[in-house]
C-alpha positions as semicolon CSV with decimal commas, in nm:
position;residue;x (nm);y (nm);z (nm)
1;M;2,032;0,306;-2,489
2;K;1,816;0,620;-2,483
3;I;1,466;0,700;-2,358
4;T;1,250;0,790;-2,657
5;A;0,904;0,834;-2,501
6;I;0,716;0,812;-2,172
7;R;0,348;0,725;-2,183
8;V;0,110;0,793;-1,895
9;T;-0,231;0,626;-1,871
10;H;-0,474;0,711;-1,590
11;V;-0,687;0,421;-1,467
12;N;-0,955;0,347;-1,210
13;V;-0,960;0,004;-1,050
14;P;-1,253;-0,024;-0,803
15;F;-1,308;-0,268;-0,521
16;D;-1,596;-0,513;-0,523
17;A;-1,738;-0,307;-0,234
18;P;-1,613;0,013;-0,065
19;F;-1,477;0,004;0,289
20;W;-1,492;0,253;0,574
21;W;-1,185;0,448;0,674
22;T;-1,133;0,772;0,865
23;A;-1,232;0,998;0,574
24;G;-1,542;0,807;0,467
25;L;-1,595;0,529;0,213
26;Y;-1,295;0,413;0,012
27;P;-1,413;0,268;-0,323
28;G;-1,090;0,182;-0,506
29;A;-0,782;0,325;-0,668
30;S;-0,706;0,589;-0,932
31;K;-0,350;0,534;-1,054
32;S;-0,123;0,626;-1,342
33;V;0,043;0,350;-1,541
34;I;0,384;0,456;-1,673
35;E;0,551;0,312;-1,985
36;V;0,910;0,421;-2,053
37;E;1,009;0,338;-2,412
38;T;1,366;0,312;-2,540
39;D;1,546;0,305;-2,875
40;A;1,648;-0,054;-2,794
41;G;1,286;-0,167;-2,812
42;I;1,268;-0,227;-2,435
43;T;0,974;-0,077;-2,244
44;G;0,974;-0,045;-1,866
45;L;0,662;-0,031;-1,651
46;G;0,601;0,196;-1,354
47;E;0,304;0,299;-1,142
48;A;0,221;0,629;-0,973
49;P;0,045;0,605;-0,635
50;W;-0,219;0,859;-0,737
51;W;-0,324;0,982;-1,078
52;H;-0,225;1,348;-1,033
53;F;0,140;1,243;-1,014
54;G;0,089;1,113;-1,367
55;E;-0,002;1,464;-1,475
56;L;0,326;1,591;-1,331
57;I;0,512;1,316;-1,514
58;K;0,356;1,422;-1,844
59;A;0,424;1,791;-1,787
60;E;0,772;1,788;-1,631
61;I;0,934;1,446;-1,581
62;A;0,888;1,305;-1,930
63;P;1,032;1,607;-2,118
64;A;1,335;1,605;-1,888
65;L;1,410;1,237;-1,952
66;I;1,380;1,216;-2,330
67;G;1,725;1,125;-2,460
68;A;1,855;1,011;-2,121
69;D;2,020;0,673;-2,062
70;P;1,762;0,471;-1,861
71;L;2,041;0,270;-1,697
72;D;2,197;0,585;-1,552
73;L;1,963;0,629;-1,257
74;A;2,169;0,908;-1,100
75;D;2,156;1,119;-1,414
76;C;1,785;1,054;-1,461
77;E;1,706;1,158;-1,105
78;S;1,921;1,471;-1,126
79;R;1,724;1,581;-1,433
80;C;1,393;1,558;-1,247
81;V;1,428;1,596;-0,870
82;P;1,555;1,915;-0,699
83;A;1,823;1,893;-0,434
84;W;1,689;1,800;-0,091
85;Q;1,763;2,149;0,039
86;I;1,512;2,287;-0,211
87;T;1,235;2,042;-0,123
88;A;1,306;2,091;0,250
89;N;1,269;2,468;0,213
90;T;0,959;2,459;-0,006
91;G;0,778;2,149;0,123
92;E;0,735;2,048;-0,241
93;N;0,817;1,680;-0,287
94;A;0,574;1,596;-0,568
95;A;0,859;1,577;-0,819
96;Q;1,031;1,314;-0,604
97;V;0,717;1,100;-0,591
98;A;0,649;1,143;-0,963
99;F;1,006;1,048;-1,049
100;G;0,979;0,754;-0,810
101;A;0,698;0,612;-1,025
102;V;0,914;0,645;-1,338
103;E;1,220;0,508;-1,160
104;I;1,039;0,178;-1,106
105;A;1,014;0,155;-1,487
106;L;1,387;0,225;-1,519
107;W;1,461;-0,073;-1,296
108;D;1,225;-0,280;-1,511
109;I;1,426;-0,175;-1,818
110;R;1,750;-0,265;-1,643
111;G;1,627;-0,613;-1,563
112;K;1,502;-0,668;-1,916
113;E;1,830;-0,542;-2,065
114;F;2,034;-0,788;-1,858
115;G;1,777;-1,069;-1,872
116;L;1,744;-1,087;-1,495
117;P;1,449;-1,060;-1,256
118;L;1,464;-0,755;-1,033
119;H;1,544;-0,955;-0,721
120;M;1,861;-1,084;-0,888
121;L;1,970;-0,727;-0,963
122;L;1,923;-0,659;-0,592
123;G;2,149;-0,944;-0,485
124;G;1,928;-1,252;-0,512
125;A;1,629;-1,394;-0,328
126;V;1,646;-1,482;0,040
127;R;1,282;-1,591;0,012
128;R;1,057;-1,660;-0,287
129;D;0,714;-1,686;-0,126
130;I;0,624;-1,339;-0,004
131;A;0,377;-1,298;0,284
132;F;0,073;-1,069;0,269
133;T;-0,215;-1,019;0,508
134;E;-0,579;-1,062;0,423
135;Y;-0,775;-0,744;0,485
136;F;-1,097;-0,683;0,677
137;S;-1,309;-0,377;0,740
138;F;-1,664;-0,260;0,782
139;R;-1,803;-0,270;0,427
140;P;-2,158;-0,189;0,315
141;R;-2,305;-0,440;0,073
142;Q;-2,260;-0,367;-0,296
143;G;-2,408;-0,628;-0,526
144;E;-2,285;-0,968;-0,411
145;A;-1,987;-0,829;-0,219
146;G;-1,937;-0,658;0,115
147;G;-2,200;-0,649;0,386
148;E;-1,955;-0,686;0,676
149;M;-2,105;-0,418;0,899
150;T;-2,110;-0,600;1,235
151;P;-1,847;-0,781;1,444
152;E;-2,011;-1,113;1,353
153;A;-2,002;-1,036;0,980
154;V;-1,636;-0,929;0,992
155;A;-1,546;-1,245;1,183
156;D;-1,746;-1,457;0,937
157;Y;-1,556;-1,301;0,647
158;C;-1,214;-1,365;0,802
159;Q;-1,310;-1,719;0,892
160;R;-1,411;-1,776;0,529
161;M;-1,073;-1,644;0,410
162;A;-0,905;-1,891;0,645
163;E;-1,114;-2,181;0,519
164;E;-1,103;-2,098;0,147
165;H;-0,747;-1,964;0,111
166;G;-0,554;-2,096;0,410
167;A;-0,517;-1,745;0,554
168;T;-0,358;-1,705;0,897
169;M;-0,253;-1,338;0,870
170;F;-0,510;-1,059;0,893
171;E;-0,508;-0,682;0,909
172;G;-0,796;-0,440;0,906
173;K;-0,964;-0,112;0,983
174;L;-1,252;-0,107;1,229
175;I;-1,344;0,254;1,168
176;L;-1,697;0,361;1,248
177;G;-1,609;0,593;1,534
178;D;-1,722;0,352;1,807
179;P;-1,448;0,225;2,043
180;L;-1,669;-0,051;2,185
181;L;-1,743;-0,177;1,834
182;E;-1,370;-0,212;1,768
183;I;-1,309;-0,387;2,100
184;D;-1,598;-0,629;2,047
185;T;-1,485;-0,707;1,692
186;V;-1,127;-0,778;1,798
187;R;-1,247;-1,006;2,076
188;L;-1,466;-1,202;1,834
189;L;-1,191;-1,224;1,571
190;R;-0,953;-1,378;1,819
191;E;-1,218;-1,627;1,934
192;R;-1,300;-1,732;1,577
193;L;-0,949;-1,737;1,428
194;G;-0,769;-1,894;1,721
195;R;-0,453;-1,811;1,908
196;R;-0,211;-1,862;1,618
197;A;-0,367;-1,619;1,368
198;M;-0,190;-1,286;1,321
199;L;-0,409;-0,983;1,392
200;R;-0,303;-0,630;1,295
201;L;-0,515;-0,314;1,316
202;D;-0,516;0,028;1,152
203;S;-0,721;0,328;1,265
204;N;-0,585;0,586;1,013
205;M;-0,518;0,823;1,305
206;Q;-0,887;0,832;1,403
207;W;-0,856;0,804;1,782
208;S;-0,768;1,067;2,038
209;L;-0,491;0,973;2,278
210;T;-0,745;0,923;2,558
211;T;-0,964;0,692;2,351
212;A;-0,663;0,502;2,214
213;R;-0,543;0,430;2,569
214;R;-0,879;0,278;2,649
215;I;-0,897;0,068;2,333
216;L;-0,543;-0,066;2,356
217;R;-0,590;-0,158;2,722
218;E;-0,895;-0,366;2,627
219;I;-0,749;-0,537;2,317
220;E;-0,395;-0,605;2,439
221;P;-0,493;-0,946;2,586
222;F;-0,595;-1,058;2,234
223;D;-0,232;-1,052;2,111
224;I;-0,240;-0,771;1,855
225;R;0,071;-0,798;1,636
226;N;0,069;-0,429;1,540
227;Y;-0,153;-0,121;1,546
228;E;-0,105;0,128;1,262
229;D;-0,148;0,499;1,335
230;P;-0,371;0,458;1,641
231;V;-0,331;0,832;1,702
232;A;-0,246;1,132;1,486
233;S;0,121;1,200;1,564
234;F;0,448;1,038;1,661
235;E;0,440;1,237;1,985
236;E;0,104;1,086;2,078
237;M;0,231;0,740;1,982
238;A;0,526;0,790;2,214
239;A;0,285;0,883;2,494
240;L;0,066;0,584;2,410
241;R;0,374;0,359;2,425
242;Q;0,383;0,423;2,801
243;H;0,049;0,245;2,833
244;S;0,073;-0,041;2,583
245;A;0,317;-0,305;2,462
246;I;0,145;-0,329;2,121
247;P;0,387;-0,217;1,844
248;F;0,289;0,075;1,619
249;S;0,338;0,144;1,248
250;T;0,284;0,443;1,022
251;H;0,281;0,557;0,660
252;V;0,473;0,873;0,752
253;P;0,840;0,801;0,665
254;D;1,008;1,021;0,926
255;L;1,278;0,792;1,061
256;R;1,462;1,057;1,262
257;R;1,156;1,147;1,466
258;A;1,062;0,784;1,518
259;V;1,408;0,709;1,657
260;A;1,413;1,021;1,873
261;L;1,069;0,956;2,019
262;G;1,086;0,576;2,041
263;A;0,771;0,529;1,831
264;P;0,647;0,413;1,588
265;D;0,817;0,076;1,544
266;F;0,748;0,008;1,174
267;F;0,709;0,201;0,848
268;V;0,461;0,097;0,579
269;C;0,540;0,271;0,252
270;N;0,479;0,288;-0,121
271;F;0,808;0,283;-0,314
272;A;0,719;0,575;-0,540
273;A;0,619;0,781;-0,237
274;L;0,971;0,728;-0,103
275;G;1,118;0,850;-0,433
276;G;1,175;0,521;-0,611
277;L;1,341;0,188;-0,555
278;A;1,694;0,319;-0,491
279;R;1,572;0,557;-0,222
280;T;1,353;0,282;-0,074
281;L;1,653;0,051;-0,037
282;K;1,844;0,327;0,143
283;F;1,545;0,393;0,369
284;V;1,509;0,024;0,458
285;A;1,882;0,000;0,530
286;A;1,853;0,302;0,761
287;C;1,555;0,138;0,933
288;E;1,763;-0,174;0,987
289;A;2,047;0,029;1,138
290;M;1,803;0,205;1,372
291;G;1,605;-0,107;1,464
292;K;1,285;-0,001;1,289
293;G;1,082;-0,246;1,082
294;F;0,940;-0,205;0,734
295;W;0,674;-0,359;0,516
296;C;0,494;-0,258;0,199
297;Y;0,181;-0,058;0,128
298;S;-0,151;-0,182;-0,011
299;N;-0,406;-0,075;-0,273
300;D;-0,151;-0,085;-0,553
301;L;-0,187;-0,240;-0,895
302;G;0,017;-0,532;-1,021
303;I;0,312;-0,322;-1,139
304;M;0,393;-0,173;-0,799
305;T;0,303;-0,498;-0,626
306;A;0,559;-0,677;-0,843
307;A;0,821;-0,429;-0,722
308;Y;0,719;-0,508;-0,364
309;L;0,756;-0,880;-0,428
310;H;1,108;-0,847;-0,566
311;V;1,234;-0,611;-0,296
312;V;1,097;-0,822;-0,012
313;A;1,240;-1,133;-0,178
314;A;1,587;-0,974;-0,177
315;T;1,577;-0,794;0,161
316;P;1,639;-1,006;0,472
317;W;1,528;-0,723;0,706
318;I;1,166;-0,724;0,579
319;T;1,025;-1,017;0,774
320;E;0,669;-0,906;0,851
321;P;0,389;-0,960;0,595
322;S;0,295;-0,664;0,379
323;Q;-0,056;-0,524;0,354
324;S;-0,291;-0,656;0,088
325;L;-0,624;-0,554;-0,059
326;F;-0,587;-0,811;-0,339
327;R;-0,904;-1,000;-0,254
328;W;-1,121;-0,691;-0,306
329;Q;-0,971;-0,568;-0,634
330;I;-1,199;-0,655;-0,927
331;G;-0,937;-0,588;-1,193
332;D;-0,579;-0,497;-1,272
333;V;-0,364;-0,379;-1,563
334;I;-0,127;-0,679;-1,577
335;E;-0,180;-1,017;-1,737
336;G;-0,304;-1,264;-1,477
337;G;-0,369;-0,988;-1,223
338;P;-0,454;-0,902;-0,961
339;F;-0,217;-1,106;-0,748
340;R;-0,389;-1,335;-0,498
341;Q;-0,221;-1,491;-0,198
342;V;-0,261;-1,861;-0,116
343;K;-0,174;-1,970;0,239
344;D;-0,066;-1,610;0,307
345;T;0,193;-1,586;0,028
346;V;0,250;-1,480;-0,332
347;R;0,537;-1,621;-0,537
348;V;0,791;-1,366;-0,660
349;P;0,785;-1,336;-1,044
350;E;1,081;-1,494;-1,223
351;G;1,067;-1,309;-1,558
352;P;1,317;-1,032;-1,642
353;G;1,271;-0,698;-1,469
354;L;0,948;-0,681;-1,274
355;G;0,833;-1,000;-1,444
356;V;0,487;-0,869;-1,532
357;T;0,327;-0,779;-1,866
358;L;0,061;-0,519;-1,938
359;D;-0,284;-0,649;-2,025
360;R;-0,373;-0,403;-2,303
361;A;-0,742;-0,485;-2,298
362;A;-0,763;-0,434;-1,923
363;L;-0,559;-0,114;-1,944
364;G;-0,801;0,020;-2,203
365;H;-1,105;-0,079;-1,999
366;W;-0,992;0,087;-1,677
367;S;-0,860;0,389;-1,867
368;R;-1,206;0,439;-2,017
369;H;-1,354;0,408;-1,668
370;F;-1,131;0,695;-1,557
371;A;-1,210;0,907;-1,866
372;E;-1,586;0,857;-1,833
373;N;-1,618;0,889;-1,455
374;G;-1,319;1,085;-1,335
375;P;-1,093;0,978;-1,048
376;M;-1,233;0,776;-0,761
377;S;-1,294;0,972;-0,442
378;H;-1,148;0,836;-0,120
379;F;-1,355;1,083;0,082
380;H;-1,716;0,994;0,008
381;D;-1,939;1,042;0,312
382;P;-2,295;0,911;0,271
383;A;-2,406;1,156;0,539
384;R;-2,306;1,436;0,301
385;P;-2,424;1,300;-0,035
386;G;-2,370;1,623;-0,226
387;R;-2,001;1,627;-0,144
388;H;-1,880;1,356;-0,382
389;R;-2,045;1,138;-0,641
390;R;-2,018;0,763;-0,639
391;L;-1,861;0,583;-0,934
392;P;-1,977;0,263;-1,102
393;L;-1,769;-0,050;-1,058
394;A;-1,704;-0,133;-1,420
């Protein structure tokens, strides 16, 4: 089998309302959908975590892979990704991330070739219902959605998710720069959701060490399962560890430093950002050996989410729920998407490979949105309206 073509399609998929994070308002995702075609008539699907990696795939990765055997992952990677000594010396790892997006498609091809779902290629499922958290944040109103801009409104939203969808697992960002607002919201969430609900927080590194000490001291009695990036570095997390028993997580996949410093406790990663599925499996195995936890990223489309589902299904070490922004996504590029959890879980797909199929009409719609509006900005600040323009939802 040989690779005959690689197609890259940029898409925007907005949220029903933007949410506040450290850099401003976050309105949705701009991704690249990857289709790897073969002379056997099998097409594999991949997804780049940000659209500019798709440009690199078109310019450099695709030409290098034409004619390659898609089942020979080692050969494919060697054609595209420099030796680690090169990336370590230059700080240039974009090729690794870009290849990681394509590598997901190669695994999809492998599953389709052998007629097996991805989790069977990885050794079989130890679980089939995969846990995800509901998400909460401060969100300005946009149309009929959003409007959670107070502790009461955030608590009302989470309570509604519990009543309508059986949710018991929640994670969120309470990022408006006000420590008391975060403390008050956490207190109210625990009162409304009860003792058994899981509560995780994420500040996107917004707090100073001094402020984080204060916040964590106040919220620790409310049984916070995890706090993601409460401060801006592993060194500050290690210092914060001296004052709090709350576990920490991060998106920065530096396992050596985490082990050396004793913090953070968990890694939360996109598979392409780690260099693909094979590298992710090695990273998770290293985390297991070092006693560090792992769960999956959020704000991905159905292709990458399917990869998450299969890997978690086949990996006993991943026991914590992954992040989820599913409820806010107004579209997807797969048939039946976006995924939606019921009673905290999504069923792993059972079709060959990733087990998902492109929705061509949806792909065309969101591709036109990208072409007409450009990529979505994750850094829009209403206080500086000339900095970035807002994009329409659909």
